[in-house]
Short mmCIF file of C-alpha atoms in Angstrom, two decimals:
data_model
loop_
_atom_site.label_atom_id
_atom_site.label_comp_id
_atom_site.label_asym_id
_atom_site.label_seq_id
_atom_site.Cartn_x
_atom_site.Cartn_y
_atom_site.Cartn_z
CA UNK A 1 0.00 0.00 0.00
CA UNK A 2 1.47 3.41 -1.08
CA UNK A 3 0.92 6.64 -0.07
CA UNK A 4 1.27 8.24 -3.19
CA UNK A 5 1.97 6.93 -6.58
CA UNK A 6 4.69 9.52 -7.80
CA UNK A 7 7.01 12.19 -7.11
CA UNK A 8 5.18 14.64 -5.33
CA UNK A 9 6.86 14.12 -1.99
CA UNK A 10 10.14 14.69 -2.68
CA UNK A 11 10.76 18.29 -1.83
CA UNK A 12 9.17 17.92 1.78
CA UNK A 13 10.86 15.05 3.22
CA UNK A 14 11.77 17.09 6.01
CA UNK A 15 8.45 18.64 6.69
CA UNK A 16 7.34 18.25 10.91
CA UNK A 17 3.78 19.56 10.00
CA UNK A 18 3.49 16.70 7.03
CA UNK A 19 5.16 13.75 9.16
CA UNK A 20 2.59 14.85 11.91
CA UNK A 21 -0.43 15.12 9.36
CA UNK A 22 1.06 11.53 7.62
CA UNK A 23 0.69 10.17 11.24
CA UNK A 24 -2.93 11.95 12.19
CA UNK A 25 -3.93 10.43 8.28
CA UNK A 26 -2.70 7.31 9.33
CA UNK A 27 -6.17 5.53 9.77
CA UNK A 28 -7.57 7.08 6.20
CA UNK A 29 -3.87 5.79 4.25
CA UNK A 30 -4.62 2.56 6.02
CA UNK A 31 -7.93 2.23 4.95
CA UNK A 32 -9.64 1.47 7.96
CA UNK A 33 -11.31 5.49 8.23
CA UNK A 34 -12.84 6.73 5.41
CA UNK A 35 -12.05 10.17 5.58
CA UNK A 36 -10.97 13.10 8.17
CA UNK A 37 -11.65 16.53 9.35
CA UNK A 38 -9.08 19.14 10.24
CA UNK A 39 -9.01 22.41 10.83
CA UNK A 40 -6.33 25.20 10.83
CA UNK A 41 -7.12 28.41 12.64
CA UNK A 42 -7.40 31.72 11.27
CA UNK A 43 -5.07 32.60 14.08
CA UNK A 44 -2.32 30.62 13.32
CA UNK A 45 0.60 31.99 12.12
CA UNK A 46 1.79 28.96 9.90
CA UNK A 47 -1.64 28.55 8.34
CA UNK A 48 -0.62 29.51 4.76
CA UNK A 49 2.65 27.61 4.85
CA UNK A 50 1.03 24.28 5.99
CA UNK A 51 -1.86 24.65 3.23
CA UNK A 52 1.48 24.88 0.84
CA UNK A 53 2.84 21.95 2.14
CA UNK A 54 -0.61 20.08 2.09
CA UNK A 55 -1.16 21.00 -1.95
CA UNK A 56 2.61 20.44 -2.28
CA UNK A 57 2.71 16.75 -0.63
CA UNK A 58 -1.11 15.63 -1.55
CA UNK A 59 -1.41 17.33 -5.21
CA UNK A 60 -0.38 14.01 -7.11
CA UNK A 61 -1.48 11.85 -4.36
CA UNK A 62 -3.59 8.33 -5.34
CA UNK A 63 -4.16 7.80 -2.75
CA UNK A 64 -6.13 10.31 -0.99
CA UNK A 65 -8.14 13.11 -1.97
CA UNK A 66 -8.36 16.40 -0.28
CA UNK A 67 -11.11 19.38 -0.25
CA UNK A 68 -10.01 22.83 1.36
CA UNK A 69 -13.68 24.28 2.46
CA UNK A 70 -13.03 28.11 3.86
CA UNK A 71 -14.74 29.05 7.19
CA UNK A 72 -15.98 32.54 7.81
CA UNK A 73 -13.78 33.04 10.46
CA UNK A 74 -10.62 32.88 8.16
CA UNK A 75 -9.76 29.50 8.91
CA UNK A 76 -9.54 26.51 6.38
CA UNK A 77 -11.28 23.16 7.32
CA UNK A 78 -9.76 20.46 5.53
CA UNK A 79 -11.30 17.08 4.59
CA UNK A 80 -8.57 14.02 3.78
CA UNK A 81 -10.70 11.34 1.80
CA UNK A 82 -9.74 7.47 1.49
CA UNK A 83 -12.52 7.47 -1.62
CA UNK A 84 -11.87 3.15 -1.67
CA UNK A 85 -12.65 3.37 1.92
CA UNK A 86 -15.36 5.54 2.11
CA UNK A 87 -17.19 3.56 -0.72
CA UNK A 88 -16.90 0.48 1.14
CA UNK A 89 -18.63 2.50 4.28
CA UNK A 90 -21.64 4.29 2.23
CA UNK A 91 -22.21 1.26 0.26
CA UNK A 92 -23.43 -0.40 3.21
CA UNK A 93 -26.96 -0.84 3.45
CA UNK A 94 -27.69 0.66 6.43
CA UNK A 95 -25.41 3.55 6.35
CA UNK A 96 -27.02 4.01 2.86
CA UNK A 97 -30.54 4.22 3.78
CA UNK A 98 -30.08 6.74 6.95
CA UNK A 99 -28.34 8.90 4.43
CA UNK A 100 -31.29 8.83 2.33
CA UNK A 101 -33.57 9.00 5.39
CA UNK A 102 -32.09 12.49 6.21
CA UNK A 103 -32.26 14.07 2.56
CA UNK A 104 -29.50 12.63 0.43
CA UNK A 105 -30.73 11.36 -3.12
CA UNK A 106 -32.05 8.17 -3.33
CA UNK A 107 -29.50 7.25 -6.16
CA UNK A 108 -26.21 6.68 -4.31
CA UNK A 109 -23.31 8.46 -6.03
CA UNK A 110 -20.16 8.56 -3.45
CA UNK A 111 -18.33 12.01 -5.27
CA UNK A 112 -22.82 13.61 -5.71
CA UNK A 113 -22.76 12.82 -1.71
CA UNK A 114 -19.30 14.19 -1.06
CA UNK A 115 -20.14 17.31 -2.48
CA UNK A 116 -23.14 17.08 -0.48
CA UNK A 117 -21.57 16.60 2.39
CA UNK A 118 -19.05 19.75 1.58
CA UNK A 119 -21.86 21.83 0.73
CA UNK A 120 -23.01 21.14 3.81
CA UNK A 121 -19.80 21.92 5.95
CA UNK A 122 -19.84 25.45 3.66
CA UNK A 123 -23.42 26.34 5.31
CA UNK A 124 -23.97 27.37 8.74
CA UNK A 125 -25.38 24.26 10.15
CA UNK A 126 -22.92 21.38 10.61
CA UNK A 127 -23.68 18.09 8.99
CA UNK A 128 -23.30 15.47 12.09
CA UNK A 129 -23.94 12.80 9.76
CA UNK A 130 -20.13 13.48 8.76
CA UNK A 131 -19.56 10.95 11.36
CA UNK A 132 -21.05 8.60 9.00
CA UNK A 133 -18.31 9.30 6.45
CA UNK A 134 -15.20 9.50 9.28
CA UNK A 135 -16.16 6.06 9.77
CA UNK A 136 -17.92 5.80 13.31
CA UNK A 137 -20.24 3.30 14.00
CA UNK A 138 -24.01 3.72 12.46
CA UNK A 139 -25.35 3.87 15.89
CA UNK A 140 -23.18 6.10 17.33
CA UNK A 141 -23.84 8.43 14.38
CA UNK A 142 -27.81 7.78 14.94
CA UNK A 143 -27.62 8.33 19.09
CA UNK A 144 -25.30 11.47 18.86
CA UNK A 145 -28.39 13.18 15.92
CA UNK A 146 -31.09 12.28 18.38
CA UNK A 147 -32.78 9.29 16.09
CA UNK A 148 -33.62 5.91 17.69
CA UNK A 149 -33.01 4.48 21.44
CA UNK A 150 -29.43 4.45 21.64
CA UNK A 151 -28.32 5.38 25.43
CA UNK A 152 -25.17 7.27 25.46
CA UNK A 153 -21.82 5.64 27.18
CA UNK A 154 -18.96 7.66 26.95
CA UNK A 155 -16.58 9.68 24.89
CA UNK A 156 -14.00 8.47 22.74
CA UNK A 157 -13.05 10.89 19.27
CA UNK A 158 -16.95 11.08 18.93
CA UNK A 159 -19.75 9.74 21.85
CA UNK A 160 -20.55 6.62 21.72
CA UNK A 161 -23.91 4.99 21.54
CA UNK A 162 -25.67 1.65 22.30
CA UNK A 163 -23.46 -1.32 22.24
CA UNK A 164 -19.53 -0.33 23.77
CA UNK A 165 -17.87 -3.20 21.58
CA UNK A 166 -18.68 -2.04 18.78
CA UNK A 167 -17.27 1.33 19.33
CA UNK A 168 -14.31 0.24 20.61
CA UNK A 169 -13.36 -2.13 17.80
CA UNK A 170 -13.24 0.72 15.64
CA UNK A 171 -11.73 3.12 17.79
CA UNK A 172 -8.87 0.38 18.51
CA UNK A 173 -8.48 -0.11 14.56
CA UNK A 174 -8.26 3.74 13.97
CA UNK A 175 -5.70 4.18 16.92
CA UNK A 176 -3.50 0.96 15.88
CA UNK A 177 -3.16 1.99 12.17
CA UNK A 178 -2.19 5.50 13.90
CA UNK A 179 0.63 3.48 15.53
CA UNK A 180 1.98 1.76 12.65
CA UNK A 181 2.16 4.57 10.52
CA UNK A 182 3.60 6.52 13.31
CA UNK A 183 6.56 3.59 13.40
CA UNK A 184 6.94 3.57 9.70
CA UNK A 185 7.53 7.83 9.90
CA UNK A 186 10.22 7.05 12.81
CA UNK A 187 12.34 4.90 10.49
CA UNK A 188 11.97 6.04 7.20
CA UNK A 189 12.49 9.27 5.70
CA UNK A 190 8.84 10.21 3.33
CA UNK A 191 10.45 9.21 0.22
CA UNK A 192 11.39 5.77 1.81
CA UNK A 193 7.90 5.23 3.61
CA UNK A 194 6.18 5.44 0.61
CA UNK A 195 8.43 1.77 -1.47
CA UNK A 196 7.62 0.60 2.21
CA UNK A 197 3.52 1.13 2.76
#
């Protein structure tokens, strides 16, 4: 599995912010989270120079895809896609049909829903079905939006709804793919890490 199919990584091999972001991606390289959210702050001082480095490392990337969605408050929110991944997630039935339930169309299309989905993160209201397409658990996604019987049980990256197990399986994937990119960054340089994953 590869990170990117050419060339594009090359002239930030050294980059802290993209070894950091590699290791926060880790789960949506891996495959086993669609997609992620990120945000950088109209405040910071960096901002610009990490959204170079992000076009700079990700432009030619296969691997993932990226959309930059500005926030009226001068920040950038960023969402990483895994678009293999994410089909896998919205072409389950069940995932599928709440979409539908809430107002997507009833012909699937994962890049119509996407832009759906971004729309939606462009309008005032946030879209907490997003959780759907960061790969939490259905249920957890249906508790947290106030829809069927799920009691809530704690708080890992999102709350968590219903049946613990599930949760945590998922949560435990995410975090362990975290970990083995996080090894592969500590011995390989970029340009190396991508001939290894």
């Amino acid at each position: 599995m590869s990170i990117c199919n050419r060339n594009c990584c090359e002239n930030k091999i050294n980059s802290s912010y993209i070894k950091w972001l590699i290791e926060v991606l880790g789960p949506v390289i891996l495959g086993s989270k669609p997609a992620e959210i990120l945000n950088l702050s109209s405040k910071d001082m960096n901002k610009e120079s990490k959204l170079n480095d992000i076009k700079s490392f990700f432009s030619n990337c296969s691997k993932l895809s990226y959309k930059i969605i500005n926030i009226p408050d001068g920040g950038i929110r960023l969402v990483f896609i895994n678009k293999d991944a994410l089909s896998i997630t919205l072409n389950n039935k069940k995932c599928l049909n709440f979409l539908k339930f809430i107002g997507y169309p009833s012909n699937y299309d994962l890049d119509e829903y996407l832009n759906i989905l971004i729309d939606k993160l462009n309008s005032d209201n946030f879209p907490h079905e997003i959780g759907i397409f960061l790969g939490y658990p259905l249920k957890d996604v249906v508790g947290f939006m106030g829809y069927g019987k799920y009691k809530f049980c704690k708080t890992r990256y999102w709350k968590v709804y219903g049946d613990e197990s599930v949760s945590d399986a998922v949560y435990n994937k995410f975090i362990s793919d975290r970990a083995k990119i996080k090894v592969l960054l500590e011995n390989n340089s970029l340009s190396e890490l991508r001939k290894v994953i």
